Tab-separated table of C-alpha atoms in Angstrom:
chain	number	residue	atom	x	y	z
A	1	MET	CA	148.479	108.759	57.922
A	2	LYS	CA	147.697	107.874	61.554
A	3	LEU	CA	143.985	108.420	60.894
A	4	SER	CA	144.109	106.066	57.915
A	5	LEU	CA	145.790	103.380	60.020
A	6	ILE	CA	143.236	103.749	62.821
A	7	ILE	CA	140.327	103.502	60.364
A	8	ALA	CA	141.880	100.460	58.664
A	9	TRP	CA	142.451	98.837	62.062
A	10	LEU	CA	138.809	99.468	63.139
A	11	LEU	CA	137.462	98.093	59.848
A	12	SER	CA	139.423	94.870	60.346
A	13	PHE	CA	137.057	93.768	63.148
A	14	PRO	CA	133.960	91.826	62.079
A	15	LEU	CA	130.808	93.824	62.725
A	16	SER	CA	128.440	90.927	63.327
A	17	GLY	CA	130.635	88.457	65.169
A	18	HIS	CA	129.818	89.531	68.697
A	19	ALA	CA	126.530	91.336	68.277
A	20	GLN	CA	123.535	90.075	70.229
A	21	ASN	CA	120.855	88.424	68.157
A	22	VAL	CA	117.818	90.678	68.595
A	23	LYS	CA	115.413	87.795	67.836
A	24	ASP	CA	116.671	85.955	70.927
A	25	MET	CA	116.445	88.988	73.196
A	26	LYS	CA	113.762	88.636	75.871
A	27	THR	CA	112.095	91.455	77.689
A	28	TYR	CA	110.509	91.027	81.068
A	29	PRO	CA	107.749	93.240	82.418
A	30	THR	CA	108.654	95.482	85.307
A	31	PRO	CA	106.757	95.144	88.589
A	32	GLU	CA	105.011	98.442	87.801
A	33	THR	CA	103.874	97.077	84.425
A	34	GLU	CA	102.558	93.905	86.056
A	35	ILE	CA	100.684	95.926	88.705
A	36	ARG	CA	99.190	98.216	86.038
A	37	ASN	CA	97.967	95.097	84.267
A	38	VAL	CA	96.223	93.841	87.428
A	39	ILE	CA	94.633	97.246	88.050
A	40	GLU	CA	93.483	97.910	84.489
A	41	ASN	CA	92.545	94.423	83.280
A	42	TYR	CA	91.199	92.832	86.468
A	43	TYR	CA	90.299	95.521	89.009
A	44	PHE	CA	88.981	98.410	86.846
A	45	LYS	CA	87.466	96.109	84.232
A	46	GLY	CA	85.941	93.885	86.926
A	47	ILE	CA	84.308	96.869	88.644
A	48	TYR	CA	83.061	98.363	85.357
A	49	GLU	CA	81.594	95.118	84.012
A	50	GLY	CA	80.533	93.669	87.371
A	51	ASN	CA	82.784	90.708	86.515
A	52	THR	CA	83.480	88.858	89.751
A	53	GLU	CA	85.850	86.371	88.089
A	54	LEU	CA	88.170	89.217	87.082
A	55	LEU	CA	88.051	90.673	90.601
A	56	LYS	CA	88.878	87.272	92.123
A	57	LYS	CA	92.061	87.257	90.016
A	58	ALA	CA	93.039	90.676	91.407
A	59	PHE	CA	92.362	90.155	95.132
A	60	TYR	CA	94.193	87.857	97.499
A	61	LYS	CA	91.650	85.627	99.270
A	62	GLY	CA	92.181	87.180	102.706
A	63	ALA	CA	92.253	90.812	101.534
A	64	LEU	CA	90.414	93.426	103.584
A	65	LEU	CA	88.772	96.717	102.581
A	66	PHE	CA	88.478	99.731	104.903
A	67	GLY	CA	87.442	103.344	104.582
A	68	ASP	CA	84.412	105.588	104.597
A	69	VAL	CA	81.697	106.520	102.169
A	70	ASP	CA	80.257	109.956	102.879
A	71	GLY	CA	81.535	109.753	106.447
A	72	VAL	CA	80.050	106.298	107.103
A	73	PRO	CA	82.699	103.733	108.101
A	74	TYR	CA	83.238	100.979	105.552
A	75	PHE	CA	84.660	97.504	106.202
A	76	LYS	CA	84.395	94.368	104.081
A	77	THR	CA	86.324	91.268	103.279
A	78	ALA	CA	87.362	90.887	99.647
A	79	GLU	CA	84.908	88.008	99.369
A	80	LYS	CA	81.944	90.166	100.515
A	81	TYR	CA	83.083	93.086	98.341
A	82	ILE	CA	83.298	90.909	95.228
A	83	GLU	CA	79.914	89.368	96.026
A	84	GLY	CA	78.431	92.880	96.313
A	85	VAL	CA	79.910	93.932	92.957
A	86	GLY	CA	78.323	90.853	91.377
A	87	ASN	CA	74.905	91.651	92.873
A	88	ARG	CA	74.671	95.297	91.794
A	89	VAL	CA	73.949	96.782	88.407
A	90	SER	CA	77.357	97.355	86.850
A	91	PRO	CA	78.375	100.786	85.585
A	92	GLN	CA	78.570	99.212	82.118
A	93	LYS	CA	74.914	98.061	82.231
A	94	SER	CA	73.675	101.205	83.959
A	95	GLY	CA	74.894	103.442	81.153
A	96	LYS	CA	76.319	105.843	83.736
A	97	ASP	CA	79.738	107.418	83.398
A	98	PHE	CA	82.730	105.445	84.620
A	99	LYS	CA	86.218	106.868	84.803
A	100	ALA	CA	89.082	105.128	86.556
A	101	ILE	CA	92.684	106.285	86.555
A	102	ILE	CA	95.941	105.299	88.177
A	103	LEU	CA	97.374	108.332	89.955
A	104	SER	CA	100.582	106.699	91.171
A	105	ILE	CA	102.331	103.395	91.841
A	106	GLU	CA	105.230	102.871	94.221
A	107	VAL	CA	107.066	99.550	94.381
A	108	ILE	CA	109.625	98.429	96.963
A	109	ASN	CA	110.767	94.824	96.672
A	110	SER	CA	107.685	92.584	97.001
A	111	ILE	CA	105.226	95.287	98.117
A	112	ALA	CA	103.551	98.128	96.289
A	113	VAL	CA	100.954	100.845	96.798
A	114	ALA	CA	98.780	102.309	94.070
A	115	LYS	CA	96.707	105.470	94.401
A	116	LEU	CA	93.606	105.380	92.210
A	117	GLN	CA	90.624	107.563	91.428
A	118	VAL	CA	87.381	105.866	90.433
A	119	ARG	CA	84.353	107.905	89.402
A	120	MET	CA	81.167	105.884	89.038
A	121	TYR	CA	77.515	106.424	89.742
A	122	ASP	CA	77.471	109.517	91.954
A	123	PHE	CA	80.746	108.676	93.694
A	124	ASN	CA	84.271	110.019	93.378
A	125	TYR	CA	86.355	107.375	95.136
A	126	TYR	CA	90.010	107.633	96.007
A	127	ASN	CA	91.592	104.247	96.671
A	128	PHE	CA	94.911	103.244	98.144
A	129	ILE	CA	95.535	99.687	97.020
A	130	THR	CA	98.288	97.630	98.654
A	131	PHE	CA	99.852	94.835	96.613
A	132	ASN	CA	102.068	91.927	97.560
A	133	HIS	CA	104.021	89.706	95.173
A	134	ILE	CA	102.894	86.189	96.107
A	135	ASP	CA	103.841	83.011	94.227
A	136	GLY	CA	105.088	85.027	91.247
A	137	LYS	CA	101.980	87.236	90.923
A	138	TRP	CA	100.890	90.643	92.232
A	139	PHE	CA	97.708	90.548	94.333
A	140	ILE	CA	95.660	93.214	96.072
A	141	VAL	CA	96.011	92.447	99.783
A	142	ASN	CA	94.352	95.591	101.137
A	143	LYS	CA	92.153	98.400	99.847
A	144	THR	CA	91.317	101.637	101.601
A	145	LEU	CA	88.825	104.047	100.115
A	146	THR	CA	86.971	107.272	100.629
A	147	ASN	CA	84.415	109.222	98.638
A	148	VAL	CA	85.295	112.854	97.931
A	149	PRO	CA	82.268	114.844	96.695
A	150	LEU	CA	82.794	116.521	93.342
């Protein structure tokens, strides 16, 4: 008897009256999703195609690049780096293998660090890319790199 009353009471409430309209529900990308987009669609694609316009969308104007390539110190401004990418034969046009993967992304507030591996030509680069959220967008503000022989 009690069970019947409880069921009757529960069925007396309208099922659709307070439900959220799924059509009106908005989803917002997470910072990690936005950073992945910059890496995959601007940085990796820009390097692979030699597309300087894509790279300019990824890098903050004053970004700096540091590291070493086969033990030789490496330093460039983002502007010089992007210019160099535009002046070389791209991996896409060279027909050589290109493999780029995101190993990790860590986000804290408006900063983030991504660890990447980029294999192209005869290089096996590891990159640590620092991002900053500026004017509503994630930009690469610093890149460090090293080549690790295969």
